[in-house]
CSV table of C-alpha atoms in Angstrom, one decimal:
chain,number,residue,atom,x,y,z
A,110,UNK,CA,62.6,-31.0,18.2
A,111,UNK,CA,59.6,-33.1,17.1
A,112,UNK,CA,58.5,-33.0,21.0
A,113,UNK,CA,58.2,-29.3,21.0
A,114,UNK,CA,56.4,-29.0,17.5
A,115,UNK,CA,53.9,-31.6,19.0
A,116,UNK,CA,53.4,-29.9,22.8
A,117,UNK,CA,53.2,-26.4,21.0
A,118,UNK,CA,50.1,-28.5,18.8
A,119,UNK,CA,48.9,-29.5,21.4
A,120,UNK,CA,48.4,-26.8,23.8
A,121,UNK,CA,47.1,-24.8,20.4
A,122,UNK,CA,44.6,-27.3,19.9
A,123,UNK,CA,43.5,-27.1,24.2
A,124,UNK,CA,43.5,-23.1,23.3
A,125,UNK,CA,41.6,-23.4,20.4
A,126,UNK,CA,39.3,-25.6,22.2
A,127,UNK,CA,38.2,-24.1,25.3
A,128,UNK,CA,38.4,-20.6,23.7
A,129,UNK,CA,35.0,-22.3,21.2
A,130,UNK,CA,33.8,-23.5,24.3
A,131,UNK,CA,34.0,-20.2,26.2
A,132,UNK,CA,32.8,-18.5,22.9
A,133,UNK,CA,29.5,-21.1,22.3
A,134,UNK,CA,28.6,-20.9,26.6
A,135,UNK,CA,29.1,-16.8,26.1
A,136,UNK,CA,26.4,-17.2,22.7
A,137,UNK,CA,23.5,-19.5,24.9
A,138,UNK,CA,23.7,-16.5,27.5
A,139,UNK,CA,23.3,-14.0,25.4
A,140,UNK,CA,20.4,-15.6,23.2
A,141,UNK,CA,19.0,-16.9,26.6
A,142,UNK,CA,19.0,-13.3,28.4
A,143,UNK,CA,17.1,-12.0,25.0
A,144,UNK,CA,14.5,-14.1,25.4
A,145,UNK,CA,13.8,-13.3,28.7
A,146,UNK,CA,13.6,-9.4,27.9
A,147,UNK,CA,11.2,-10.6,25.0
A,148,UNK,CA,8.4,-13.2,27.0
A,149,UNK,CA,8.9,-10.3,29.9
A,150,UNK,CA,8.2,-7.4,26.8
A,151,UNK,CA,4.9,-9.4,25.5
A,152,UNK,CA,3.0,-10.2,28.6
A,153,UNK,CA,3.3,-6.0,29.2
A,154,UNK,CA,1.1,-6.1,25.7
A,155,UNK,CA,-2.3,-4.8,25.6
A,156,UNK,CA,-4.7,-7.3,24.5
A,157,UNK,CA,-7.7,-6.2,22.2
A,158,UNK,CA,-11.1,-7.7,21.7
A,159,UNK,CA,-13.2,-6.5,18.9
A,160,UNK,CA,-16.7,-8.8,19.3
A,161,UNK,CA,-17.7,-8.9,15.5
A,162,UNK,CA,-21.8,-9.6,15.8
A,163,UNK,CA,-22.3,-6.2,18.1
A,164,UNK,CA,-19.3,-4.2,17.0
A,165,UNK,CA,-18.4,-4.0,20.7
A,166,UNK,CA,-14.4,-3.6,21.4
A,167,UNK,CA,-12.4,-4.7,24.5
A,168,UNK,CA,-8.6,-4.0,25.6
A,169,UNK,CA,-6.7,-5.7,28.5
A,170,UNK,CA,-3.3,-5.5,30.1
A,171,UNK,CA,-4.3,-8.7,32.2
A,172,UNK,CA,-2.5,-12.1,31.9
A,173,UNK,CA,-5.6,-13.6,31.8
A,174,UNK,CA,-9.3,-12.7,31.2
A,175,UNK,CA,-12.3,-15.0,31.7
A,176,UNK,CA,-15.4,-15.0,28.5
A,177,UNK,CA,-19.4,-16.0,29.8
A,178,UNK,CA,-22.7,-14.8,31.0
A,179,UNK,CA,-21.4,-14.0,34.7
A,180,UNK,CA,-20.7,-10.6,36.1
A,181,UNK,CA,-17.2,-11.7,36.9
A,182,UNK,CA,-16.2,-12.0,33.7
A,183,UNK,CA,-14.3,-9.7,32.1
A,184,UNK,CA,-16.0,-9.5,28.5
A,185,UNK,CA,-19.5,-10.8,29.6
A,186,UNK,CA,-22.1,-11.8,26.5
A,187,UNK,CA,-25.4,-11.8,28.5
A,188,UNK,CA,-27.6,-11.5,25.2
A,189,UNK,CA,-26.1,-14.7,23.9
A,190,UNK,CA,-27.9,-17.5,25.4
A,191,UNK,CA,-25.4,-19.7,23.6
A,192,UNK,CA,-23.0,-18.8,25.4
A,193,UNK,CA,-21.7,-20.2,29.1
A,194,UNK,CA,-21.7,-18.7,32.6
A,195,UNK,CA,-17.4,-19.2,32.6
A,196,UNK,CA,-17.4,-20.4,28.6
A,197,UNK,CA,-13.6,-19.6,28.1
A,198,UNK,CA,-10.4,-18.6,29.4
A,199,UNK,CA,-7.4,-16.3,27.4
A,200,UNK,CA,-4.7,-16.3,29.1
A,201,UNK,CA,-0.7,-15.8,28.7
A,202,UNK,CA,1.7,-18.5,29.8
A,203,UNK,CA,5.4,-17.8,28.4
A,204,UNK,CA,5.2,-15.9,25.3
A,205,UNK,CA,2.3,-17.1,23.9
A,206,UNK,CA,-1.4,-16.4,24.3
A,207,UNK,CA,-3.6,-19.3,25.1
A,208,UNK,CA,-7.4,-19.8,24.9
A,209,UNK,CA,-9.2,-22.6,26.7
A,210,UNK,CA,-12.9,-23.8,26.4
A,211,UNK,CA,-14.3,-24.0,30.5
A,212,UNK,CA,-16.1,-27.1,29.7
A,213,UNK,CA,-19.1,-24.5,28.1
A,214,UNK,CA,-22.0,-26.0,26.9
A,215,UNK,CA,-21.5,-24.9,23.1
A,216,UNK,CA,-17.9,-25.3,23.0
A,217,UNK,CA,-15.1,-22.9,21.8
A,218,UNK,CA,-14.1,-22.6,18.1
A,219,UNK,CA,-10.7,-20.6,17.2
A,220,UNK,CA,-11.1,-20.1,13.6
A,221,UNK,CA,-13.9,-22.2,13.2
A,222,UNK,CA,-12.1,-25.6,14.4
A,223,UNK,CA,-13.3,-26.8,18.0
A,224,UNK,CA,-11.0,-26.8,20.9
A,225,UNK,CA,-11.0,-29.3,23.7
A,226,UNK,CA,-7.6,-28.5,25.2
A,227,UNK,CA,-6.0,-24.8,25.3
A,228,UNK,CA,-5.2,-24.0,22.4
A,229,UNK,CA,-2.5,-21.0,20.9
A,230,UNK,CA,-3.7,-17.9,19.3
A,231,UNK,CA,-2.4,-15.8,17.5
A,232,UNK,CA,-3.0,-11.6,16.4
A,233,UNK,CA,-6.9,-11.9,13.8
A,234,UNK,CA,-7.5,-14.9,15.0
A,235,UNK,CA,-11.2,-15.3,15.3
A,236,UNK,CA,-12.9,-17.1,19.0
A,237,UNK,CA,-16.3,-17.7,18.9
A,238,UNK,CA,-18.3,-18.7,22.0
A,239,UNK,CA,-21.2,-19.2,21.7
A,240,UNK,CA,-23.2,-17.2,18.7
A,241,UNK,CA,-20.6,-14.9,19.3
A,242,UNK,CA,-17.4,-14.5,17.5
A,243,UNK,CA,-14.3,-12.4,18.6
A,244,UNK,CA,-11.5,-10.9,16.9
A,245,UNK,CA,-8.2,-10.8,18.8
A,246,UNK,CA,-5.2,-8.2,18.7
A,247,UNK,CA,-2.3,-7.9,20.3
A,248,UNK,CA,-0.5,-4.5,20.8
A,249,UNK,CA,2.6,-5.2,18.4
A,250,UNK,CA,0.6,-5.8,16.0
A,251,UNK,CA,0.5,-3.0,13.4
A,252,UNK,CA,-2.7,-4.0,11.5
A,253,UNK,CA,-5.0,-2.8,14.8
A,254,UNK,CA,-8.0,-2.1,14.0
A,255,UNK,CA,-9.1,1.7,15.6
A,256,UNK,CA,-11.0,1.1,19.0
A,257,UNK,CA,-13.3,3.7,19.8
């Protein structure tokens, strides 16, 4: 009789198990396919750009956008001769936002500390290139400021 108590243990112990294991696998999926929908939902955000010495205001959809003096840049600061042809780069890479100094002249500051690798930001964070300092906003955030 104790042989039967023991197998009926046992095989309530291998149900037990696998059905956690099936359980934790089923939980990592879950959490994993959420994450997905979330990076894939904040690279669709707008990005905006309020430049606080000329009251100038900027918004992107683009995964990445280039700072400087040249035309091909997207926000270009031609009347500050502090400021590089390509100074810096924003960019998105997973579901963060990045900034990165372009080996400027002047350097890049994210609230006031210099950067010399790319370096996170975040919603008010404040880039300057340059004499020129930038406010950053990201759609989901609900403290936007109004652009005109």
């Amino acid at each position: 009789m104790s042989a039967i108590i023991i197998l009926i243990l046992r095989a309530s112990a291998a149900i037990c198990l696998y059905a956690f294991l099936g359980f934790t696998i089923f939980i990592i999926w879950k959490d994993l396919f959420r994450k997905e929908n979330k990076i894939e939902n904040h690279l669709d955000e707008t990005i905006y750009f309020n430049i606080l010495n000329t009251d100038e205001s900027y918004c992107f959809s683009d995964k990445e956008i280039f700072i400087g003096r040249s035309k091909t840049a997207q926000i270009q600061l031609v009347d500050d001769d502090a400021v590089s042809n390509m100074h810096s780069r924003i960019f998105s890479k997973g579901s963060s936002w990045w900034v990165e100094d372009l080996q400027s002249t002047n350097g890049t500051n994210v609230n006031g500390n210099p950067i010399v690798i790319p370096t996170t930001i975040a919603s008010a964070d404040q880039i300057k290139c340059g004499n020129t300092i930038i406010e950053i906003h990201f759609s989901n955030d609900p403290d936007i400021p109004v652009i005109s």
